[in-house]
Coordinates of C-alpha atoms and ligand atoms in Angstrom, one line a residue:
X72 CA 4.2 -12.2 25.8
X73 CA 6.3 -12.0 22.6
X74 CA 8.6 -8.9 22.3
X75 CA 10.0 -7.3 19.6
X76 CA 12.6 -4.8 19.1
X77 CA 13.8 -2.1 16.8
X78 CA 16.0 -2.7 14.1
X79 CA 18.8 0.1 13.4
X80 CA 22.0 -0.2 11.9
X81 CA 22.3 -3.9 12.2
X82 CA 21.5 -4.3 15.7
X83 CA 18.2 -5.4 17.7
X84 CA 17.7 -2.2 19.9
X85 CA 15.2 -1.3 22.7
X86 CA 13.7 2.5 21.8
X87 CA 13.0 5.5 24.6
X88 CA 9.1 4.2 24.1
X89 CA 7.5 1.2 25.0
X90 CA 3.8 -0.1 24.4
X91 CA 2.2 -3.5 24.0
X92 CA 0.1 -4.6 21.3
X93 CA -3.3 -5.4 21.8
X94 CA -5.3 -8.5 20.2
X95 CA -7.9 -7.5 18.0
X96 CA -9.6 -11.0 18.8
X97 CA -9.8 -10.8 22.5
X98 CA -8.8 -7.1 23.3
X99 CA -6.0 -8.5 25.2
X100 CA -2.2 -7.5 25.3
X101 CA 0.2 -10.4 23.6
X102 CA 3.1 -8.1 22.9
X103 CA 5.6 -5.8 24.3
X104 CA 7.1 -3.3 20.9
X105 CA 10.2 -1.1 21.5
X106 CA 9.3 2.5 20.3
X107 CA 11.3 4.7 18.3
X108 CA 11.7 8.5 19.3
X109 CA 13.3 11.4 17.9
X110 CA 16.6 10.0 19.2
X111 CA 15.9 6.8 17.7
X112 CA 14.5 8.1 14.4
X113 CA 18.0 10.3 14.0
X114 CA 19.9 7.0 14.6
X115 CA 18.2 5.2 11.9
X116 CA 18.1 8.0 9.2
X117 CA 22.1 8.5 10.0
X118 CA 22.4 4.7 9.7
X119 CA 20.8 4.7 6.3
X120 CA 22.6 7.6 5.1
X121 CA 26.1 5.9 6.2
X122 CA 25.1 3.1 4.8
X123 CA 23.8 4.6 1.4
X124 CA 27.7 5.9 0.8
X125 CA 29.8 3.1 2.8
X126 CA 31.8 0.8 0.4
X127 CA 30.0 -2.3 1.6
X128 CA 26.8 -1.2 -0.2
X129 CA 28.2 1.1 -2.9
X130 CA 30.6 -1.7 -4.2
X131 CA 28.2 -4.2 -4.4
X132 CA 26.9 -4.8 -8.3
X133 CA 23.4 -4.5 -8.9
X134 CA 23.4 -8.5 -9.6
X135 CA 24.4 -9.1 -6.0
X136 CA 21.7 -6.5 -4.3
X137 CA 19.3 -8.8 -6.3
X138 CA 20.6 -12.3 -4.8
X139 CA 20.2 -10.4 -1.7
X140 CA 16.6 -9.9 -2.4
X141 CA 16.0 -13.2 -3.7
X142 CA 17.6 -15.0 -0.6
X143 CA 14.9 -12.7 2.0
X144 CA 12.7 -13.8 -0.8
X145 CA 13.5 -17.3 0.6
X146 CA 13.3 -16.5 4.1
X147 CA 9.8 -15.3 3.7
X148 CA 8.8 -19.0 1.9
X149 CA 10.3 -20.9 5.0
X150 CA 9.0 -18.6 7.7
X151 CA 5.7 -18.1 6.0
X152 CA 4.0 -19.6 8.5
X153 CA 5.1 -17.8 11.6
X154 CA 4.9 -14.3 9.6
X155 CA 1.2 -15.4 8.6
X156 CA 0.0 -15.9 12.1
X157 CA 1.9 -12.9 13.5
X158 CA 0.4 -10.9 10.4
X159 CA -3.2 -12.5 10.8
X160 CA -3.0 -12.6 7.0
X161 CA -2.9 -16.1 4.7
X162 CA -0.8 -15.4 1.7
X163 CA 2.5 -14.5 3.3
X164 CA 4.4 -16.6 0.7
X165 CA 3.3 -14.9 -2.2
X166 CA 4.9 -11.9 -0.4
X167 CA 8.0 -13.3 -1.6
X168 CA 7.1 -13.0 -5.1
X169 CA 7.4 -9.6 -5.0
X170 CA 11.0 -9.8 -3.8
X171 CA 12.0 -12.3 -6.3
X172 CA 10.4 -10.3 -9.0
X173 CA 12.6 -6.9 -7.7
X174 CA 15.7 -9.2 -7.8
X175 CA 15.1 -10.1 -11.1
X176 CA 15.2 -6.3 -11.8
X177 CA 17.8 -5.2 -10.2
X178 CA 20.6 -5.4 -12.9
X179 CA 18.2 -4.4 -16.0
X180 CA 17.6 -0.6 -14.6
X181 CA 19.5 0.3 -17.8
X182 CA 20.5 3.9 -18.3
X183 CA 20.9 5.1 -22.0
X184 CA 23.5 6.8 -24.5
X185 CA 22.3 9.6 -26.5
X186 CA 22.8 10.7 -30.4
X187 CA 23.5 14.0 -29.5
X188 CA 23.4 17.0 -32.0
X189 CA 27.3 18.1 -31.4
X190 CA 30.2 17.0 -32.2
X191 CA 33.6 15.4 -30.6
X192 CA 30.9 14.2 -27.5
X193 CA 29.9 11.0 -26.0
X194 CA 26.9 11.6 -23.5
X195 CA 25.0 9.0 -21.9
X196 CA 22.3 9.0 -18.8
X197 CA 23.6 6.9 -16.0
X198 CA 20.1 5.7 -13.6
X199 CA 20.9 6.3 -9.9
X200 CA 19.9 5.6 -6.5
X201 CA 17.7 8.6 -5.0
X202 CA 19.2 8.2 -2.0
X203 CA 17.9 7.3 1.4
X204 CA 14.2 6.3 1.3
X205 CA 11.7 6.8 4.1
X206 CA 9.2 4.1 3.9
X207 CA 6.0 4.7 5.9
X208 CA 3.5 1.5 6.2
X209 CA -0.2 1.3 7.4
X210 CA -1.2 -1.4 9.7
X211 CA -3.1 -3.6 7.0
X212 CA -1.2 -5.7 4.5
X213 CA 2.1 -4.7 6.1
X214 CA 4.2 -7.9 4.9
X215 CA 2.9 -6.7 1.2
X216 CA 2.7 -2.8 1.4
X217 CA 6.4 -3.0 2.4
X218 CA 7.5 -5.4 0.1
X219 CA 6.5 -2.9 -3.0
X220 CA 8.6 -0.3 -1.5
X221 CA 11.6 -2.7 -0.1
X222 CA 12.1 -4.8 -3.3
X223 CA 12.3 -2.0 -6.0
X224 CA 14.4 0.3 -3.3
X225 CA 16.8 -1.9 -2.8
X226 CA 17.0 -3.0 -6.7
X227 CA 17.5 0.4 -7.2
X228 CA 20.5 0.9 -5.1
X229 CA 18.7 2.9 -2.4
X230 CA 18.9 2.3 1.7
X231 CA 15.7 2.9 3.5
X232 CA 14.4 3.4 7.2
X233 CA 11.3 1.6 7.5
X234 CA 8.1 2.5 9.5
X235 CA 5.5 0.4 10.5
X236 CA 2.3 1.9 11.6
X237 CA 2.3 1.6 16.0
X238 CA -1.0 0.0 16.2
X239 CA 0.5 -3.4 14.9
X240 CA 3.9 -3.3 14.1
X241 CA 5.1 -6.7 14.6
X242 CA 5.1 -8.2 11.2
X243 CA 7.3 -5.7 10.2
X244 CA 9.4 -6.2 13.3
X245 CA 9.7 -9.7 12.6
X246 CA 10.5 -9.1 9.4
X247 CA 13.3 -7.8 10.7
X248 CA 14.9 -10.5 11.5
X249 CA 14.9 -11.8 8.0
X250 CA 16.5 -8.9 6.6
X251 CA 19.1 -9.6 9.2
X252 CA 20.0 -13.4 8.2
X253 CA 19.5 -12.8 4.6
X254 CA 23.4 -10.7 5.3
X255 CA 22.1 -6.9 4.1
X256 CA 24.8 -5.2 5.3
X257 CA 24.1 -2.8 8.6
X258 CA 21.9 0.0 7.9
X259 CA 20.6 -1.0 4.5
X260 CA 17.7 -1.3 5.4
X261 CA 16.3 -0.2 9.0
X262 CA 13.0 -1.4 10.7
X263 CA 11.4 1.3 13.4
X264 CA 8.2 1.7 14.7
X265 CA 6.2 4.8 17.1
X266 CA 4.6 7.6 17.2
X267 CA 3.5 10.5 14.5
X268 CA 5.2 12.9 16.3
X269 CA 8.0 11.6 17.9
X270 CA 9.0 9.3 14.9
X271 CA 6.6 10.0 11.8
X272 CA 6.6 13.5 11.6
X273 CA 10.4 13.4 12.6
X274 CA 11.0 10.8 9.8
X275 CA 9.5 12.6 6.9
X276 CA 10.9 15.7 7.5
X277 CA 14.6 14.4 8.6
X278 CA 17.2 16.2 6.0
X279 CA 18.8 13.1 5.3
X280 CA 15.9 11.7 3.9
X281 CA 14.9 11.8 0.0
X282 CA 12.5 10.0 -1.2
X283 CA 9.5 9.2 0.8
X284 CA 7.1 6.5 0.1
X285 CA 3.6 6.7 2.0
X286 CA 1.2 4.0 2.5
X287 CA -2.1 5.3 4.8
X288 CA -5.2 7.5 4.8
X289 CA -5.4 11.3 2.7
X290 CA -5.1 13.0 6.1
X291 CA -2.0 11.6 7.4
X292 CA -0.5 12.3 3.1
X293 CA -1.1 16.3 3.9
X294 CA 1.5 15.6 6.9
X295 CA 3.9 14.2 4.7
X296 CA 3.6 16.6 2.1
X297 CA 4.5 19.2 5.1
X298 CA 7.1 17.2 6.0
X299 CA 9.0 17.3 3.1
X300 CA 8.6 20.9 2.4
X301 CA 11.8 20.6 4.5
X302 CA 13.7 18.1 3.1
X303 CA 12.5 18.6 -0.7
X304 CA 12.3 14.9 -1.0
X305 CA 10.5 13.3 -3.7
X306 CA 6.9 11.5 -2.5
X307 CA 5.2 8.7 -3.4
X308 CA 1.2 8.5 -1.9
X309 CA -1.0 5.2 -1.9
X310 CA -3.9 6.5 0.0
X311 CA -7.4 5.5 0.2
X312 CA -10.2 4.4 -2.0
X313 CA -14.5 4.2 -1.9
X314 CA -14.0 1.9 -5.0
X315 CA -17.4 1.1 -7.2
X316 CA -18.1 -2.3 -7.9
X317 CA -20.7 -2.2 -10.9
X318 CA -22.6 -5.3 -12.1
X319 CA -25.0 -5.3 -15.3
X320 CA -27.9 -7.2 -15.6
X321 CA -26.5 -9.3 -18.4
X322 CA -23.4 -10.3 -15.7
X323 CA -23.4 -13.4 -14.4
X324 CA -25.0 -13.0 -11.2
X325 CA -23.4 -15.9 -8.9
X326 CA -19.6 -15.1 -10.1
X327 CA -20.4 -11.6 -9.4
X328 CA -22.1 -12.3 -5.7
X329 CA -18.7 -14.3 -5.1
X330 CA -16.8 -11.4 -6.3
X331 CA -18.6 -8.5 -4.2
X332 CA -18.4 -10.7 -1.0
X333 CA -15.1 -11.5 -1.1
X334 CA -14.2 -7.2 -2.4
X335 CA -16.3 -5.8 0.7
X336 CA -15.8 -8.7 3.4
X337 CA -12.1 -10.0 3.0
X338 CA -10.3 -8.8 5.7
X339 CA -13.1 -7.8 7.3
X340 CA -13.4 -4.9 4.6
X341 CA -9.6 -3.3 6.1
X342 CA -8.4 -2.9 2.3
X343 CA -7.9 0.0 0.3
X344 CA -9.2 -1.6 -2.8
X345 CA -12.3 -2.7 -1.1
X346 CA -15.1 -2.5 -3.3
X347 CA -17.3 -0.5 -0.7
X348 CA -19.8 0.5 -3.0
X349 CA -22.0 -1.6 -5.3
X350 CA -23.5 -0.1 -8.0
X351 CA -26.4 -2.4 -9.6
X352 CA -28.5 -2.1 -12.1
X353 CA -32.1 -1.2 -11.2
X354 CA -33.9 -4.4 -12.6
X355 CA -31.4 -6.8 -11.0
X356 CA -31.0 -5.3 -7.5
X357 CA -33.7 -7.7 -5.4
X358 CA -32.3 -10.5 -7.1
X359 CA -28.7 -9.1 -6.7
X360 CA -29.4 -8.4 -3.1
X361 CA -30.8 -11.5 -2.3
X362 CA -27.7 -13.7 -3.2
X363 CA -25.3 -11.3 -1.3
X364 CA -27.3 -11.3 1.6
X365 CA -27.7 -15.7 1.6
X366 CA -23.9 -15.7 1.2
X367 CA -23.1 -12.8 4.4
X368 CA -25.5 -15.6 6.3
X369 CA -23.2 -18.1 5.6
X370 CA -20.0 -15.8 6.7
X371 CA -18.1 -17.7 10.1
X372 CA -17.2 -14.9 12.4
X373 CA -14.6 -15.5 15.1
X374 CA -10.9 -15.5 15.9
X375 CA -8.6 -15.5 13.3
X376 CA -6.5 -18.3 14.9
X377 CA -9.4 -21.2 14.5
X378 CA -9.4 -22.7 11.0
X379 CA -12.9 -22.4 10.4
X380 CA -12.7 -18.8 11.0
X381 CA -13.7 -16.6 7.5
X382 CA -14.2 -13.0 9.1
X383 CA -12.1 -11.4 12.1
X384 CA -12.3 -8.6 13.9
X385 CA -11.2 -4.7 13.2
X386 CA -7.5 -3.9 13.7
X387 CA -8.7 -1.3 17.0
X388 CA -11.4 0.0 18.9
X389 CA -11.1 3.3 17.8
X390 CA -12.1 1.9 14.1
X391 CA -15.2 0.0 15.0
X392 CA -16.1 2.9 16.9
X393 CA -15.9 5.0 14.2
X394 CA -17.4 2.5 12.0
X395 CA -20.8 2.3 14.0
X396 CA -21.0 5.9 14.1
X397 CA -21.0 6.0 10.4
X398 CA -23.7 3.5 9.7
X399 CA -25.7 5.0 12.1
X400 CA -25.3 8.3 10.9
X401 CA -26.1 6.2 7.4
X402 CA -29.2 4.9 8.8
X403 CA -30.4 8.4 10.2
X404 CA -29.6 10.3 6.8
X405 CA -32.2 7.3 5.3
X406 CA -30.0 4.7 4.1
X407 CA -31.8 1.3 5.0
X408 CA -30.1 -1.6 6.8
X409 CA -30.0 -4.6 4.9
X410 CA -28.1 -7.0 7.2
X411 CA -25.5 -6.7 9.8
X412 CA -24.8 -3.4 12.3
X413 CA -25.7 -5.6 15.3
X414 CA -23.3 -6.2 18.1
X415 CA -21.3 -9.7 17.8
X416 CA -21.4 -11.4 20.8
X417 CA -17.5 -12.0 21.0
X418 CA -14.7 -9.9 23.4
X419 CA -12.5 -8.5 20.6
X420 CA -13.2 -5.6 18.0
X421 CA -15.6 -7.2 15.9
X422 CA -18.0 -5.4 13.9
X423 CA -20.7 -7.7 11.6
X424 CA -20.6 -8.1 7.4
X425 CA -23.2 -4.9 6.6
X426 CA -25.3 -4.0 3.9
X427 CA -26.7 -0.6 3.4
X428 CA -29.2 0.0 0.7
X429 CA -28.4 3.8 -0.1
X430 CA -30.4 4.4 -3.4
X431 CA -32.7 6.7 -2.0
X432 CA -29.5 8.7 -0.4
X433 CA -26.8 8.6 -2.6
X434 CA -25.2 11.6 -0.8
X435 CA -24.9 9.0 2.4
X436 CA -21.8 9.5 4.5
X437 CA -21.3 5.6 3.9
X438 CA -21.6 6.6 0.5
X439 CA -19.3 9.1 0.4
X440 CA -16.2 8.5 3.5
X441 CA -14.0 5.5 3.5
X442 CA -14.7 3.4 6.2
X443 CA -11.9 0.7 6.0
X444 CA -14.6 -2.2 7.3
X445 CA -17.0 -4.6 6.4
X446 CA -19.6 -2.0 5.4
X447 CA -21.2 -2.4 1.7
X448 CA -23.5 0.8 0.4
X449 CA -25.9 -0.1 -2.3
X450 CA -26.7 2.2 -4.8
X451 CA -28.7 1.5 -8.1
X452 CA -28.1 3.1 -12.1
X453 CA -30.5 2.8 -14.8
X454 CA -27.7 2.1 -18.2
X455 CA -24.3 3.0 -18.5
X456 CA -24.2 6.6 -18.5
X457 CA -25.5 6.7 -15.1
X458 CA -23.6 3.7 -14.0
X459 CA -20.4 6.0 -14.9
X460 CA -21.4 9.0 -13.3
X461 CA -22.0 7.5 -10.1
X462 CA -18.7 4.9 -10.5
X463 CA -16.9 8.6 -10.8
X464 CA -18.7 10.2 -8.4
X465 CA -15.9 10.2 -5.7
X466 CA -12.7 12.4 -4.9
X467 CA -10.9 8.6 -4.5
X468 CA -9.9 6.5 -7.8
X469 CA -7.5 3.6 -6.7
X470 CA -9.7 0.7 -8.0
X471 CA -12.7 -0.7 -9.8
X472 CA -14.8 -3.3 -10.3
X473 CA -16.7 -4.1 -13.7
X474 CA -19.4 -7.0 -14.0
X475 CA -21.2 -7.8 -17.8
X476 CA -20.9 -10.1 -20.7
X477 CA -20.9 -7.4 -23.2
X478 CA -17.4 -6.5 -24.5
X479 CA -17.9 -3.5 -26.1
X480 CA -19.3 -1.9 -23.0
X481 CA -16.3 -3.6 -20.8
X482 CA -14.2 -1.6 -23.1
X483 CA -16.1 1.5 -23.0
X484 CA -16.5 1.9 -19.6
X485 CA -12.9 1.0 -18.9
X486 CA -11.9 3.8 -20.8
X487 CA -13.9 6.6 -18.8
X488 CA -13.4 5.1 -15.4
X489 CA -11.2 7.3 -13.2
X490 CA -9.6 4.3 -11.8
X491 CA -5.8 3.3 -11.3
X492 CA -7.4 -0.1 -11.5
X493 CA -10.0 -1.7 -13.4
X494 CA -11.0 -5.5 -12.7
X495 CA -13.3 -6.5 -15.7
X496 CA -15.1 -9.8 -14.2
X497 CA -12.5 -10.5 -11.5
X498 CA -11.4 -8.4 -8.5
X499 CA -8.8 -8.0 -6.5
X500 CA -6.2 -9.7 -8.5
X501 CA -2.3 -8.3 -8.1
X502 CA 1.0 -9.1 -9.1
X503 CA 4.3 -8.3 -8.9
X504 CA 4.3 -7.5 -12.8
X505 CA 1.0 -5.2 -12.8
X506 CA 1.2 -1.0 -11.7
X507 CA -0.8 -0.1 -8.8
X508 CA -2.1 3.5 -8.2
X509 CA -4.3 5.6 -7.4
X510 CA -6.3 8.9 -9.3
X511 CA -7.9 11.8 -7.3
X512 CA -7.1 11.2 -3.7
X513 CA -6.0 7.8 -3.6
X514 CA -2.6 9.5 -4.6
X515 CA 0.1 9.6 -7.1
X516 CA 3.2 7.3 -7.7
X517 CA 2.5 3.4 -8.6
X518 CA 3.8 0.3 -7.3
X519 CA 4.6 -3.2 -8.6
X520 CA 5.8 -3.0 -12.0
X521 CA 9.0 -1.3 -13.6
X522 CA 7.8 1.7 -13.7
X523 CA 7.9 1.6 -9.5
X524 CA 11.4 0.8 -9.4
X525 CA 12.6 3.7 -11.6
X526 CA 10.6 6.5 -9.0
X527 CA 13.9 5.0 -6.5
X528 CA 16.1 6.4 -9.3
X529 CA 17.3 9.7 -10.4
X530 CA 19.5 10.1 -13.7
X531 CA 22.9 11.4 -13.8
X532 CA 23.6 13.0 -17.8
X533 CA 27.1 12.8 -18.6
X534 CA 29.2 14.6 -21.2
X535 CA 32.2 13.7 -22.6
X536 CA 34.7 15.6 -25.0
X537 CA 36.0 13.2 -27.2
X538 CA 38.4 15.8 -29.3
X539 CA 42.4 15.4 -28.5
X540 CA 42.3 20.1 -29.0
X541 CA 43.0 21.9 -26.6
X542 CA 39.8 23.8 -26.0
X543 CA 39.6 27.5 -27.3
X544 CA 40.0 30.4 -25.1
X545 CA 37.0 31.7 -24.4
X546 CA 38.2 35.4 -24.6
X547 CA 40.6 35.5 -27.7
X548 CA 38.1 36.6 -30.6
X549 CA 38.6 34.5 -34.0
Ligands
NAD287 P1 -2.6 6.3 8.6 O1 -2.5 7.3 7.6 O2 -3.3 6.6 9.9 O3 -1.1 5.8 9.0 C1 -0.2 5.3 8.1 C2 1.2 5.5 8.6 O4 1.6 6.9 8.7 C3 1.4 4.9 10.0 O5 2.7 4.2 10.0 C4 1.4 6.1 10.9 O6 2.2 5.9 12.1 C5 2.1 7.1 10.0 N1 1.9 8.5 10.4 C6 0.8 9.0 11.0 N2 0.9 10.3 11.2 C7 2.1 10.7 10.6 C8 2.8 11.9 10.5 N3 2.3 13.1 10.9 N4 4.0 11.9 9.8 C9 4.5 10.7 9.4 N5 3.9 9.5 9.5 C10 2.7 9.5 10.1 O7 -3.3 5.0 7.9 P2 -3.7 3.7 8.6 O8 -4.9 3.9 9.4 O9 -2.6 3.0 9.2 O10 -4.1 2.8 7.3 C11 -5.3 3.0 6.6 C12 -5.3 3.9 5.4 O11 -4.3 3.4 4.5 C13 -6.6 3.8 4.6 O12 -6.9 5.1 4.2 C14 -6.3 2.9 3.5 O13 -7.1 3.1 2.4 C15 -4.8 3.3 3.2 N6 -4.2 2.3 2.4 C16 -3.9 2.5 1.1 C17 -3.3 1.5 0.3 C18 -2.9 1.7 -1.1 O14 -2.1 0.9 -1.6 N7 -3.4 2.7 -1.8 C19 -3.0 0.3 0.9 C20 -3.4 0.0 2.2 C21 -3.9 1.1 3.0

């Protein structure tokens, strides 16, 4: 079995926990992980902390934190491979993108020099490091989630302890061991993993700790907010989504099929921008329908590891639990099965591509609660007011997806959508160089972009007398 180690202060350590990971694809153990506790959690925050003031990160200019970044940025390409098969997850090496974009950053977080209204006095705005960042990861897209918080941290100055979720943390782990070769000094940035109360909870509300950046489900976001009603420190929240994916019936039907299979059924649906629910207009649906339902057909389930392989299983058991409960709650409430919800004949956690039609029960609880799995809700509009209503109809906003030909309505319905994104005839497509963020409950903060890196910064106003007299006493009247 592989093992993998915390990563504190420069050195590989064992944790007061231990648990193995479990293969989604067989429901087999293949890895032993070192848990962090309380004790280990301290260590990491104090290592962070010493490392946030020590002269070997503090002297260094912002140029050379971004050839540190660019040179991990390296060690992702070459070990792309590895992290991909430890990650289950293809594009590892565009991963490295985000670094090199960050690196790029790093010396252009200009502050600014003000025309202030006195005179004799120079002030200017210096743009600081917040501090020591607590960076809390789910277990999907964990190479990625913590590259948008890593990159514009460390461009910012900052020093971070990092958390990956305990139900797979070994891509961060491994990860790890990049940071390490690529010469960070110790306790720049820290790698642990464990459990919400012994290391979560412990994390968020450590007094060292100032900024938080959260990656996971609305629930888990309440304990953080708790959390840091004791430290004060700033937050960040990515958090869930029920995103709409609309098609018109002037769209172009086959692009759009593509589109929706690949929003819903990528990763067997364990993405927060999945586009769960599909929002067709009434005279296209049976026709709409019918493509998505040749192309789920087509879908190769199976392991992961086999090339031929297009849909895995669920991260645990616990989700495809909770994922057959809800489609068969679905189903009771009147939503009609389409395709899928039938066991797959294979050891692991799999749980089929599914299609719900809902139209008749909008109110659904597949409708309505994010499932994070391969489950699609149909629901049909007559024109665009009541494609809107419904495509707003949620307490989530992180993403959208829009399908017509018509560009005035592309423009119009951009503009209403509560929507931190909004794909117009694509979906799904990031970069480095575009915000990403949620409305409602899908959070507040964004990622990728500028913008990111300056939520690592505070400003620093400085005044300066520039006059050679003495300053008047305050109590002599003139
Ligand atoms: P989760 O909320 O259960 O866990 C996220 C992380 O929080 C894990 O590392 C977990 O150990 C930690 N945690 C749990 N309790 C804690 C506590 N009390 N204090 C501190 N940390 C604690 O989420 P998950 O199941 O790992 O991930 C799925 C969720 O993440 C979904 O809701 C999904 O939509 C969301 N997500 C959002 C985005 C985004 O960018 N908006 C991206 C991916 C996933």
């Amino acid at each position: 079995m592989d093992a993998f180690k915390l990563y504190i202060d420069g050195q590989f350590v064992t944790g007061a926990a231990s648990f193995t990971s479990l293969n989604p694809a067989t429901a087999e153990p293949w890895a032993t992980i070192a848990g962090a506790e309380q004790q280990e959690t301290d260590h990491a925050v104090e290592a962070a902390a010493r490392a946030f003031t020590s002269e070997a990160w503090r002297g260094l200019t912002a140029s050379a934190r971004g050839k540190l970044l660019l040179r991990l940025a390296d060690l992702i390409e070459r070990d792309a491979a590895r992290l991909a098969r430890i990650e289950t997850q293809a594009q590892i090496a565009y991963v490295a993108e985000y670094y090199r974009y960050y690196a790029g950053l790093a010396d252009k977080m200009e502050g600014a020099t003000l025309s202030i209204d006195k005179p004799d006095m120079e002030t200017w705005v210096r743009r600081e490091p917040v501090g020591v960042v607590a960076a809390i990861i789910p277990w999907n897209s964990q190479l990625f989630l913590s590259a948008v918080k890593i990159g514009p941290a460390i461009a910012a100055g900052c020093t971070l302890v990092v958390k990956a979720a305990e139900v797979a943390p070994a891509p961060l782990l491994a990860l790890a061991e990049l940071i390490d070769e690529a010469g960070f000094p110790p306790g720049v940035i820290n790698v642990i993993t464990g459990f919400a109360e012994q290391c979560g909870a412990r994390l968020t509300a450590h007094p060292l700790i100032d900024h938080i950046a959260f990656t996971g489900g609305a629930e888990t976001a309440r304990h953080i907010i708790r959390g840091s009603a004791e430290n004060l420190a700033s937050t960040s929240l990515e958090l869930g989504g029920k995103s709409p994916f609309i098609v018109f019936a002037d769209a172009d039907l086959e692009s759009a099929a593509n589109a929706q299979v690949a929003a819903i059924f990528s990763a067997s649906g364990q993405s927060c921008v999945a586009g769960s629910r599909l929002l067709v207009e009434a005279s296209i649906k049976e026709a709409f329908i019918d493509k998505l339902v040749s192309k789920v057909r087509d879908i190769v389930i199976g392991c992961p590891q086999q090339t031929d392989t297009q849909f895995g299983p669920l991260c645990t058991l616990r989700q495809k639990q909770n994922i057959e409960q809800v489609v068969s709650r679905s189903l009771e409430q009147g939503a009609q099965l389409i395709i899928g919800h039938e066991p797959v004949s294979q050891p692991g956690f799999y749980y089929p591509p599914t299609i719900l039609d809902c139209s008749s029960v909008p109110e659904a609880e597949s409708v309505v609660q994010e499932l994070f799995g391969p489950v699609l809700s149909v629901l049909t509009f007559s024109g665009e007011a009541e494609a809107l209503r419904l495509a707003n109809g949620t307490e989530y906003g992180l993403a959208a997806g829009v399908f017509t030909q018509n560009l005035t309505r592309a423009h119009r319905i951009t503009r209403q959508l509560r929507s931190g994104v909004v794909w117009l005839n694509t979906y799904r497509v990031v970069s480095p160089l575009a915000p990403f963020g949620g409305y409602g409950k899908s959070g507040f903060g964004g990622e990728g972009g500028v913008d990111a890196a300056l939520e690592y910064t505070t400003t620093k106003t400085v005044w300066l007398r520039t006059s050679d007299e003495p300053i008047d006493d305050p109590f002599i009247m003139r």
